[in-house]
Coordinates of C-alpha atoms and ligand atoms in Angstrom, one line a residue:
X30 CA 0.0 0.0 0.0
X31 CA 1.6 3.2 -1.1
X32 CA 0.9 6.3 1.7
X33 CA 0.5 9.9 0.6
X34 CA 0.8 12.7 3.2
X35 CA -0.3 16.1 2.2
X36 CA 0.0 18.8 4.8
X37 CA -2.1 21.3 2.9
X38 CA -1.3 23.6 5.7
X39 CA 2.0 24.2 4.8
X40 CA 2.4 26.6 1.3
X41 CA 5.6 26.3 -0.3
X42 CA 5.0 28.3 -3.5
X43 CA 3.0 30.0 -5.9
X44 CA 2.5 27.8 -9.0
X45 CA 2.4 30.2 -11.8
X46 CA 0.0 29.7 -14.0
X47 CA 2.3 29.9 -17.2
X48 CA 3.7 26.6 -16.0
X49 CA 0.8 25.4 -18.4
X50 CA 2.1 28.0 -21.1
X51 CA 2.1 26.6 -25.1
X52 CA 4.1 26.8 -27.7
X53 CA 3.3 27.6 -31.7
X54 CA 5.7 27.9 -34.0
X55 CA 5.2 28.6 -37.8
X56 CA 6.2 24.6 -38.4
X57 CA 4.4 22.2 -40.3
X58 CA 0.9 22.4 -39.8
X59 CA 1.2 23.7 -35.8
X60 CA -0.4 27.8 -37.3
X61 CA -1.3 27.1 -41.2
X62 CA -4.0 24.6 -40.9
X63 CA -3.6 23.6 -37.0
X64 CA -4.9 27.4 -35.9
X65 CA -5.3 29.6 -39.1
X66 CA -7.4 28.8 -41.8
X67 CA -7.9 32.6 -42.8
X68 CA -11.1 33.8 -42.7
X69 CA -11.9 32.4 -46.5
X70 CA -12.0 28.7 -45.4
X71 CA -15.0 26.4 -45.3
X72 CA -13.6 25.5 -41.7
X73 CA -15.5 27.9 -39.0
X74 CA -13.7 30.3 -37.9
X75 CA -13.6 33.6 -36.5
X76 CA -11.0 36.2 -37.6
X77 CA -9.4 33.6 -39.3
X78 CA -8.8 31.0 -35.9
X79 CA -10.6 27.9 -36.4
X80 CA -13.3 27.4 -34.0
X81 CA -13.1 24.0 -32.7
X82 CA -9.4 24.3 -32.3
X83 CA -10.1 28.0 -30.3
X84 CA -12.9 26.0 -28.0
X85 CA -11.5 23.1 -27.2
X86 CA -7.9 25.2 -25.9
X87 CA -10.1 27.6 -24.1
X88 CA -11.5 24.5 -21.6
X89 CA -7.3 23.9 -20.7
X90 CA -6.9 27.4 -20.0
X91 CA -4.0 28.1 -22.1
X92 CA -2.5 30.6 -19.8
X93 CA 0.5 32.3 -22.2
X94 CA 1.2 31.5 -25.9
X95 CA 4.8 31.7 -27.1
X96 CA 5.3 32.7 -31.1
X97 CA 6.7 32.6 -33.9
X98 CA 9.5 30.0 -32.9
X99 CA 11.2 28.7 -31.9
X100 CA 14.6 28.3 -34.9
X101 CA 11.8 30.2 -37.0
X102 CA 12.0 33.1 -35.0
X103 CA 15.5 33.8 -35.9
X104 CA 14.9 33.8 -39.3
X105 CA 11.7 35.8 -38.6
X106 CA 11.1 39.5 -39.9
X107 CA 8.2 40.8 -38.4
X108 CA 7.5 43.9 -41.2
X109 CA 6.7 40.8 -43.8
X110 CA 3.8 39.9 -41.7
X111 CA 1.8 43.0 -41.3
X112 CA -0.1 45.3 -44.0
X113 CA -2.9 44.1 -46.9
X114 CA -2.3 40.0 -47.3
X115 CA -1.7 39.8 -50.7
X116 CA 1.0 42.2 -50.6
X117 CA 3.2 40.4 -47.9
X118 CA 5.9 38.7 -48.8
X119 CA 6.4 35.3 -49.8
X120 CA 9.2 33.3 -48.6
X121 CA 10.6 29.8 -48.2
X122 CA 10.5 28.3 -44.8
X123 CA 14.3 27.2 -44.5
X124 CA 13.9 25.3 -41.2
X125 CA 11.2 23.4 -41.5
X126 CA 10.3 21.5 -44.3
X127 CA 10.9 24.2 -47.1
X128 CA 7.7 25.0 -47.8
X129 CA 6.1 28.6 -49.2
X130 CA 5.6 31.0 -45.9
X131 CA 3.5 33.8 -47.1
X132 CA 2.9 35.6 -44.3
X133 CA -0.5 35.6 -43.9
X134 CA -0.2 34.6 -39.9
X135 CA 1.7 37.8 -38.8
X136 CA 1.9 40.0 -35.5
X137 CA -2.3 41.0 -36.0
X138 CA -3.2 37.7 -36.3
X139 CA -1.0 36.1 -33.5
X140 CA -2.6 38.6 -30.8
X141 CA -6.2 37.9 -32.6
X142 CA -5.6 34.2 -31.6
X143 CA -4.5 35.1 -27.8
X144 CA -7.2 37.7 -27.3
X145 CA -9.3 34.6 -28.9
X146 CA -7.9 32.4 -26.4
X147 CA -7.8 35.0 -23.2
X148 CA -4.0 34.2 -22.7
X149 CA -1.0 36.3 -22.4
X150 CA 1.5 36.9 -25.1
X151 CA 5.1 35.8 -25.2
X152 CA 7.0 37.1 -28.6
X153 CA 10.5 35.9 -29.6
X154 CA 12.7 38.2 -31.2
X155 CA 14.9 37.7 -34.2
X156 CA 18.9 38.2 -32.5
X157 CA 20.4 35.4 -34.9
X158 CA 19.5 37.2 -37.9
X159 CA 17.8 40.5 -37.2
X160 CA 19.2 43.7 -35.7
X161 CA 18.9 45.4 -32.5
X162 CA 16.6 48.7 -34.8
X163 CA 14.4 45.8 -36.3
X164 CA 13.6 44.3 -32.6
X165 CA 13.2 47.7 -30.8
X166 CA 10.5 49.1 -33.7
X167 CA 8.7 45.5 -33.1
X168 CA 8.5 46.4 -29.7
X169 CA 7.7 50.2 -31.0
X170 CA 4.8 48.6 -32.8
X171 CA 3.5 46.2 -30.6
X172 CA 3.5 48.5 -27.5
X173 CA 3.8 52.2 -28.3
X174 CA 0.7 54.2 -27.3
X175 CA 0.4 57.7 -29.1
X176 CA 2.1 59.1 -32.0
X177 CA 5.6 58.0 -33.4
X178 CA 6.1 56.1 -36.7
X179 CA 6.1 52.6 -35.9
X180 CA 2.5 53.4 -33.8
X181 CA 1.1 55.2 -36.8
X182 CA 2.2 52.2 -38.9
X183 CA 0.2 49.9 -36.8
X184 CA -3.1 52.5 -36.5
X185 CA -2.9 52.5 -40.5
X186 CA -2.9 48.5 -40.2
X187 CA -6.1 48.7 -38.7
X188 CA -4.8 48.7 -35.1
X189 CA -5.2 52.1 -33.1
X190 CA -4.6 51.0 -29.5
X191 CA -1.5 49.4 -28.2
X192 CA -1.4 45.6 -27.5
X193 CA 0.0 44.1 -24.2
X194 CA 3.3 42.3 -24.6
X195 CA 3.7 40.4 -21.7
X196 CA 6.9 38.5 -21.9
X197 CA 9.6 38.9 -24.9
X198 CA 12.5 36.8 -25.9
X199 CA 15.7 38.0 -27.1
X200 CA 16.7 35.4 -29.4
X201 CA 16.3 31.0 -29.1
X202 CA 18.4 29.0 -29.2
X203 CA 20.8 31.1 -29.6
X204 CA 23.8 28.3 -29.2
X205 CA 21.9 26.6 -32.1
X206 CA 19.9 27.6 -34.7
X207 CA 19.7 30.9 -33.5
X208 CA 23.2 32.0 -34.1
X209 CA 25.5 29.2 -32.9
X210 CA 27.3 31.6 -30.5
X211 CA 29.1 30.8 -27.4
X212 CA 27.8 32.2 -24.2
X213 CA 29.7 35.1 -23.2
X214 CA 29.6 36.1 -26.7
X215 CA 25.6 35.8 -26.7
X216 CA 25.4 37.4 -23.1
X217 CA 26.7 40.5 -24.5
X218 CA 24.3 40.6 -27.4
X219 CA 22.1 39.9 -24.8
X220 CA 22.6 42.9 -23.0
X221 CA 22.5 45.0 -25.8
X222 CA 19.0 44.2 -27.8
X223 CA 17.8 44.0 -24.5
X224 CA 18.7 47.6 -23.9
X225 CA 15.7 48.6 -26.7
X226 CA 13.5 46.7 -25.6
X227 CA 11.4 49.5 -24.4
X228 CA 8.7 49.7 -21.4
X229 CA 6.7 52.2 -23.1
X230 CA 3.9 51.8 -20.3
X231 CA 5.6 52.1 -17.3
X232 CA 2.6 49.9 -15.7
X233 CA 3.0 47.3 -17.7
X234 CA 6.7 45.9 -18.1
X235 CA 7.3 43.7 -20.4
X236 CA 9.3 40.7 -18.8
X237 CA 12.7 39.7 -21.0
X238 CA 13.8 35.9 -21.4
X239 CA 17.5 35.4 -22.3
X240 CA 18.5 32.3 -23.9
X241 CA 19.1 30.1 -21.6
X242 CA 21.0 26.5 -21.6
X243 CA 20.3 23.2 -23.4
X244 CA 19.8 20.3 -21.9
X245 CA 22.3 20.2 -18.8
X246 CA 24.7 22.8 -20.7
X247 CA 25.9 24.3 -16.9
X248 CA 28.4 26.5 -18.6
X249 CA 25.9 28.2 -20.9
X250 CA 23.8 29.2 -17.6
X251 CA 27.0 30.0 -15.9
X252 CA 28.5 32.1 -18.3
X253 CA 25.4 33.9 -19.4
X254 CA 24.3 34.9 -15.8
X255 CA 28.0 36.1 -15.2
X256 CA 27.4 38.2 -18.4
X257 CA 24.0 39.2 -18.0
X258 CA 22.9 39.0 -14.6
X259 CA 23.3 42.3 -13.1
X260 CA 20.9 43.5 -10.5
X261 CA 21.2 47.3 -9.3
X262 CA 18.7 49.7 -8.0
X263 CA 18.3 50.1 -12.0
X264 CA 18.0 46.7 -13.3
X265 CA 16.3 45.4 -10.1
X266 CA 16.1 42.1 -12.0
X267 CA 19.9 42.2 -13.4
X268 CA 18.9 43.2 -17.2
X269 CA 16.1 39.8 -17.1
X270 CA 13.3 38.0 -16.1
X271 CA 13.8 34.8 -17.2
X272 CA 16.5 32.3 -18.0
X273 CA 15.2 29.8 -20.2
X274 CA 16.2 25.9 -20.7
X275 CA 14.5 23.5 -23.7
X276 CA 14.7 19.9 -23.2
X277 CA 13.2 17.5 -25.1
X278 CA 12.2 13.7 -24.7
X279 CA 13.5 11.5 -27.1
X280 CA 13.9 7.8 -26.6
X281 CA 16.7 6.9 -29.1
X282 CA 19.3 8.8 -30.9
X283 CA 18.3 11.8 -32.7
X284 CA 19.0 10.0 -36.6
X285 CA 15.9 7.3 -34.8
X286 CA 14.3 8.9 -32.3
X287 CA 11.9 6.1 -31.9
X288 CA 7.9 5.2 -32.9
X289 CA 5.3 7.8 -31.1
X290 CA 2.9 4.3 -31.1
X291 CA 4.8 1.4 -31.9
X292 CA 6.9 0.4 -28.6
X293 CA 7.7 -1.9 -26.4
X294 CA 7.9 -1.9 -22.7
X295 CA 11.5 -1.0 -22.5
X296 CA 11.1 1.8 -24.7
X297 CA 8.4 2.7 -22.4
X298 CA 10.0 2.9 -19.3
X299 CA 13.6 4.8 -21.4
X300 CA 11.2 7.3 -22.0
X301 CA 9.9 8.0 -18.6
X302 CA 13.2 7.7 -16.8
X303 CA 13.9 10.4 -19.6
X304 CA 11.6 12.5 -18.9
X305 CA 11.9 12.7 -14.9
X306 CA 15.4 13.7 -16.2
X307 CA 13.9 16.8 -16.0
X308 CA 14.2 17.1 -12.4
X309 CA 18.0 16.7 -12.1
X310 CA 18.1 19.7 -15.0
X311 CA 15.7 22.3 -12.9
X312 CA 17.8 21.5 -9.8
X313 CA 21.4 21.7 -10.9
X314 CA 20.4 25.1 -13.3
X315 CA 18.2 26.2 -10.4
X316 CA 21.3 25.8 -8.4
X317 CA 23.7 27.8 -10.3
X318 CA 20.5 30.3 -10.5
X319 CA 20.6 30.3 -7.0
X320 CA 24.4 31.4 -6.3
X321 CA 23.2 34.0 -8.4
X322 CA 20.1 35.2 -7.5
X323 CA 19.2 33.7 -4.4
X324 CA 16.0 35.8 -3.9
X325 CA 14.8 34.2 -7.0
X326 CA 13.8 37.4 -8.7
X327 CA 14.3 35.6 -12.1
X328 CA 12.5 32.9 -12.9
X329 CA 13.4 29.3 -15.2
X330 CA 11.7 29.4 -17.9
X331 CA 11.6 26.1 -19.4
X332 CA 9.9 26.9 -23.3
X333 CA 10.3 24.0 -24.9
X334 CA 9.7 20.7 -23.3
X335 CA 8.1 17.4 -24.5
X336 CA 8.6 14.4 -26.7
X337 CA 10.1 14.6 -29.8
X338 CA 9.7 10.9 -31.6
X339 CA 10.2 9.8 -35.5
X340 CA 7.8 11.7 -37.7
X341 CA 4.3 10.0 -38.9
X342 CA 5.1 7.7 -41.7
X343 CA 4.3 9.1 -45.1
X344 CA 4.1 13.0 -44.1
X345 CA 6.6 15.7 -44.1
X346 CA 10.3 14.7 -42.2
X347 CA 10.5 18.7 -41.7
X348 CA 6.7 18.7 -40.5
X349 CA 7.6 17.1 -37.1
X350 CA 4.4 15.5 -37.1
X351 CA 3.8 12.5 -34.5
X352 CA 1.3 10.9 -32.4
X353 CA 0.0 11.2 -29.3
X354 CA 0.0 8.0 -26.9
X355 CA -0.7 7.1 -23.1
X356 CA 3.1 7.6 -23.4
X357 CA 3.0 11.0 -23.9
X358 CA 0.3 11.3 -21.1
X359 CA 2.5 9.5 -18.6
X360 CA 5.0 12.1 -19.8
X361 CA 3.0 15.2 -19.5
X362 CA 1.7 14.5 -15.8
X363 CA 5.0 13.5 -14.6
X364 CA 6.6 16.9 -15.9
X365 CA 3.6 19.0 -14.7
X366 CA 4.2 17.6 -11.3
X367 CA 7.9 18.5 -11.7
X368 CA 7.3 21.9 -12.1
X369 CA 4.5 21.8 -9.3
X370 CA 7.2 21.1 -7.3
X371 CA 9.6 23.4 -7.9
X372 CA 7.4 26.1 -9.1
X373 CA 9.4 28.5 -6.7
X374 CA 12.4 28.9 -9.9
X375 CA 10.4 27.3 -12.7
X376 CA 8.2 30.5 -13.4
X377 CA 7.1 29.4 -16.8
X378 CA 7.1 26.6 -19.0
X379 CA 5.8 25.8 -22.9
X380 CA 5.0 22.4 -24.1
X381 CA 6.0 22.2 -27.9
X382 CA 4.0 22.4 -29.2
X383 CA -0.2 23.4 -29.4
X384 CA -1.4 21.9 -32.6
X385 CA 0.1 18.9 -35.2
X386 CA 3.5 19.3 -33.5
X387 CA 5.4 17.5 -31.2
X388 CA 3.7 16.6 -28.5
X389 CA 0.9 18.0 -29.3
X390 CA -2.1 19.1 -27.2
X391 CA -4.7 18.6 -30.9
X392 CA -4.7 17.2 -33.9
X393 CA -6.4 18.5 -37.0
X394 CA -7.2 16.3 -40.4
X395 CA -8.9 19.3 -42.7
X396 CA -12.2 19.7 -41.2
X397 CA -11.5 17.0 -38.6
X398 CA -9.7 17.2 -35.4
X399 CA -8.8 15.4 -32.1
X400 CA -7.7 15.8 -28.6
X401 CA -4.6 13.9 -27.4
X402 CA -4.0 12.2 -24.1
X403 CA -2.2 15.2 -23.6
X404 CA -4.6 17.6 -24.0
X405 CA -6.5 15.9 -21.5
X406 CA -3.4 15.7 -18.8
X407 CA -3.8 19.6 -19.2
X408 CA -7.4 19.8 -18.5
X409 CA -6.5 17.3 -15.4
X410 CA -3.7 19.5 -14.2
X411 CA -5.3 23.0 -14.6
X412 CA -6.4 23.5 -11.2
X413 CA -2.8 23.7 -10.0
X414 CA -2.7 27.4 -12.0
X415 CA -2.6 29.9 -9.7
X416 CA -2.7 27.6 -7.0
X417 CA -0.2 27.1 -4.0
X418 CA 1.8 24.2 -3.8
X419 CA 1.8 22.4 -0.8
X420 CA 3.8 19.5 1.2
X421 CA 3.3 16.1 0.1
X422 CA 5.4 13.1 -0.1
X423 CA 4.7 9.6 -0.8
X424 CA 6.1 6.4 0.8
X425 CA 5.9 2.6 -0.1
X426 CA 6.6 3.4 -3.7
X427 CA 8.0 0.3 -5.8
X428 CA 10.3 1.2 -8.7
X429 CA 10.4 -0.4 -12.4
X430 CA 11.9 -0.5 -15.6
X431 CA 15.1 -2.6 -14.1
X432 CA 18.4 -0.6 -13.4
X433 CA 19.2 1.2 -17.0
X434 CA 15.6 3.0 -17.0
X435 CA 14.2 2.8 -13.3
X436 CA 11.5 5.3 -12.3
X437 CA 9.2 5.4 -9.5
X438 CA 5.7 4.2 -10.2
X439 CA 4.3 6.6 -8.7
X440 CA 4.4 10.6 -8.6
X441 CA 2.5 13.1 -7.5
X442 CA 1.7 17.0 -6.8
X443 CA -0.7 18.8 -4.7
X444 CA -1.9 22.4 -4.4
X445 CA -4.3 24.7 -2.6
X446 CA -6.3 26.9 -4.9
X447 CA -7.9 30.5 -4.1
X448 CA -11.1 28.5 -2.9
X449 CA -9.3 26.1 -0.6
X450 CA -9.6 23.2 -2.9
X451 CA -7.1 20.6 -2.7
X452 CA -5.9 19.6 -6.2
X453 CA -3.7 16.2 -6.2
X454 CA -2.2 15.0 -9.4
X455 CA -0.8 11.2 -9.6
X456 CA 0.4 9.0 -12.3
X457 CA 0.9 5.4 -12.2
X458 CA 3.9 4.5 -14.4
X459 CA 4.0 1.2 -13.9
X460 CA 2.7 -0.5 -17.0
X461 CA 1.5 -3.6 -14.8
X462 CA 0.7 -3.0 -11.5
X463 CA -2.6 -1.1 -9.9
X464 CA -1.6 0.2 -6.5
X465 CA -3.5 1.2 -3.3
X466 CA -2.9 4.3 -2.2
X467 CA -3.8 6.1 1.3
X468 CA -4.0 9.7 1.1
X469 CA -3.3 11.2 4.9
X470 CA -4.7 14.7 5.4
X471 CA -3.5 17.1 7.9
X472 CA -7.2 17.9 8.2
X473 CA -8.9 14.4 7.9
X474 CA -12.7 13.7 6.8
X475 CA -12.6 15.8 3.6
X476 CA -16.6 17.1 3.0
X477 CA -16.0 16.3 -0.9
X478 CA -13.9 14.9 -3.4
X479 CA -14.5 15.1 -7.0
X480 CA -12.0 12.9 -9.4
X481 CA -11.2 12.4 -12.8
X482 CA -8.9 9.2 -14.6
X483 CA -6.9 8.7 -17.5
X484 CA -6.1 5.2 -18.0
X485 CA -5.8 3.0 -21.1
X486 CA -3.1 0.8 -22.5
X487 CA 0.2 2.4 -23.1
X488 CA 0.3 2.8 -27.0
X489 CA -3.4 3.7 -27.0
X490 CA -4.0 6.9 -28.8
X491 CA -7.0 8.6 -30.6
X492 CA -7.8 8.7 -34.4
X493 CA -10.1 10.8 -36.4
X494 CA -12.2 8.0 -36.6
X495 CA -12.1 7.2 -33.3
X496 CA -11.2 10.2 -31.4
X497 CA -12.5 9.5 -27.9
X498 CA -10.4 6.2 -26.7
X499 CA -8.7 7.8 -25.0
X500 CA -11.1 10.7 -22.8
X501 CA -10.2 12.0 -18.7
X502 CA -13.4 9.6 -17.2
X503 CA -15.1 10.4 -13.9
X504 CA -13.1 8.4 -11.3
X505 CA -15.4 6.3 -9.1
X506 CA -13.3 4.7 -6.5
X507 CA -12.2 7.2 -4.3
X508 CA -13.3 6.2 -0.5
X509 CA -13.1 9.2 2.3
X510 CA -11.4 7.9 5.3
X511 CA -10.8 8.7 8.8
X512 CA -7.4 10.1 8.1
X513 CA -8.0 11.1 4.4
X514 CA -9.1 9.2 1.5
X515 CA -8.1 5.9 -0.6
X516 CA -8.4 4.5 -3.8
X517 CA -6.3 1.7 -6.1
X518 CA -4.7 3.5 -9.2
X519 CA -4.8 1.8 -12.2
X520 CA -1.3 1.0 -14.3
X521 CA -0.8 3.1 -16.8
X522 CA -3.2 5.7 -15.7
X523 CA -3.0 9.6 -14.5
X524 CA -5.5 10.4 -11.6
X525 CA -6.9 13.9 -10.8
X526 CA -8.3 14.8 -7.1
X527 CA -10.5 17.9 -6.1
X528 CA -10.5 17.7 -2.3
X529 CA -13.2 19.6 -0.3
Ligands
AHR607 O1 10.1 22.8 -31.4 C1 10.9 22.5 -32.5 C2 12.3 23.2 -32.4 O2 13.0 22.6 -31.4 C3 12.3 24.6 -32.2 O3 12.1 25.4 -33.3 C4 13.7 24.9 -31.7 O4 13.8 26.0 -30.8 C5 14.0 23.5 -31.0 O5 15.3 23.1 -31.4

């Protein structure tokens, strides 16, 4: 019997709501197609944003939206994007799969879609191929209330007021794809496009994101935060907001990443054990953040995140389209609770990405379109935004997937919302074994308890055909206790709790 003590007493931090944030690049069919049909297609839409896609994100409360990349955004010119349609300019989409761009998703469109969505914005500026003049009359035209040219530009665009730009990025990826530069060298840069990066409302500050490391690349945060990190009565946050960190999941090498649905057990369990990886990256960057910044004023921002697998067979290599599995579910909750738990450094995070890429939250077939097991982790999770994080630990946990790719079966989170509701979160790795669990509260005899299951086998997935197999399911089993509650978790299964 696995035992579960929560002492929701005991707040240990504010889970941010961007924690949930997503991620759209312009990538395969993630914006063309995915969110954007224009407002010409037989697809309903509004303003161009399909409907159904725009509804169904709505009910996981995307909290922030990150655009346009991603290695697209250092490629990306933001005056090609605004103005009449037809006139925009066409151009060939290097990075990803070579295909026409034409501009007609640009900056009036992408805050369309969030004020569509009732998210904040996060923009990525162009460092790797863009200057600092082109980033600071973005931020001009975004943000600039009154009269100057970039303002007028926008009000003749059909856009009088000023839109809110909540958090910016200067540059992704910036020891990749968005300039291969070495970190003192991009710290620098750094500090200088982030100089123009104007506050021109003094009320609302836009939040800065430097590029942050890859993967457990401890001299890139090092180096960078010696460079950049600078607090003064000034630069009260040292120059930034955010350091950010992608890591993706992959089970094999990156020349065979692995099937998204065809797998077997082992594969299953490298791919967890991969994921919780993600644990020993927030801590040891969190660390060095710490030495740094030790009243965490600046938060981890962990933008990219998910599972990145061999593309569907028969479409696009450069497309990075895959499927979406109890894997990825398993995945998902285990990395939500991750961030639950350290929520007081990991500020905010982006799954890559929202629609028909990567680990993808929907799927869209023309007029058709699914939700993933994903999609529904979020909808199980999003109680946590904005909630507090409290104590809980589990003991009597049993571990699998033998010595090379051991995890814990079983992983949880719990928070305390504005309302006093208890939220737990647990997955069941274990692709065998159901396990009872006890759940101790520090205040016993809970009035209410409302739950929710995922559970199916572990290469289940949903088709166009049959796009409910895999659905969050009332949970009947919970029993309230003396000292809490109890129920048996199913293998393979991610449970959701509302505790009165
Ligand atoms: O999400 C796909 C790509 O992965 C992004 O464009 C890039 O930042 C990362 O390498």
């Amino acid at each position: 019997m696995a035992k579960i003590y929560i002492n929701e007493t005991n707040k240990l931090s504010h889970i941010n709501p961007e924690i949930y944030g997503q991620f759209s690049e312009h990538l395969g069919r993630c914006i063309y197609e995915g969110l954007y049909v224009g407002e010409d297609s037989d697809i309903p839409n509004v303003n161009g944003m399909r409907t159904d896609v725009v509804d169904a994100l709505k009910e996981i409360q995307v909290p922030i939206l990150r655009w346009p990349g991603g290695c697209f955004a250092d490629e990306y010119h933001w005056k090609d994007g605004i103005g009449p349609k037809e006139q925009r300019k066409k151009m060939i989409n290097t990075h990803w799969g070579g295909v026409v761009e034409d501009n007609s998703f640009g900056t009036h469109e992408y805050f369309e879609l969030c004020r569509q969505l009732g998210c904040k914005t996060y923009i990525n500026g162009n460092v790797g191929s863009g200057t600092v003049q082109e980033m600071s009359e973005w931020v001009e035209y975004m943000t600039f209330n009154g009269l100057s040219p970039m303002a007028n530009l926008r009000a003749a665009n059909g856009q009088e007021k000023p839109w809110k730009v909540d958090i910016f990025g200067v540059g992704n990826e910036s020891w990749g794809c968005g300039g291969n530069m070495r970190p003192t060298y991009y710290g620098d840069l750094y500090r200088r496009y982030q100089t123009y990066v104007r506050n021109y409302d003094q009320n609302a500050p836009i939040q800065k994101v430097a590029c942050g490391p890859n993967v457990n690349d401890y001299e890139w945060t090092e180096k960078v935060l010696d460079t950049c990190f600078n607090p003064s009565p000034c630069h009260l946050h040292g120059f930034m907001d955010y350091l950010s960190l992608h890591y993706y999941t992959t089970p094999g090498p990156w020349e065979h990443k692995g099937s998204a649905t065809e797998f077997t057990a082992e594969e299953w369990y490298n791919t967890l054990h991969k994921a919780l990886y993600m644990e020993e990256l927030v801590e040891k960057h969190g660390a060095i953040m710490d030495r740094y910044d030790p009243e965490k004023k600046i938060g981890l921002a962990v933008d990219e995140w998910g599972t990145w697998f061999d593309v569907e067979p028969g479409t696009n290599p450069g497309f990075l389209y895959q499927q979406n599995t109890m894997r990825d579910a398993l995945v998902a909750a285990v990395t939500l609770n991750i961030f639950n738990k350290h929520s007081d450094r990991v500020k905010l995070a982006c799954i890559a990405q929202m629609v028909n890429v990567l680990q993808a939250m929907i799927l869209t077939d023309k007029e058709k379109m699914l939700l993933t097991p994903t999609y529904h982790v979020f909808h199980m999770y999003r109680s946590h935004q904005d909630a507090e994080l409290v104590e809980s630990r589990i003991e009597g946990v049993e571990t699998e997937g033998g010595a090379m790719y051991e995890v814990p079966t079983l992983q949880e989170s719990a928070s305390v919302d504005p309302d006093g509701v208890l939220t737990l979160t647990v997955a069941n790795l274990s692709l065998e074994n159901s396990y009872p669990v006890e759940i101790f509260l520090e205040k016993p005899a809970p009035a209410s308890v409302e739950a929710s299951i995922l559970a199916d086998e572990k290469d289940a997935f949903n088709t166009f055909d049959e796009p409910d197999r895999v659905a969050e399911r009332t949970f009947e089993g919970v029993t309230v206790t003396k000292q809490g509650l109890e129920f048996t978790i199913p293998a393979c299964s991610v449970v959701s709790l509302r505790i009165r």
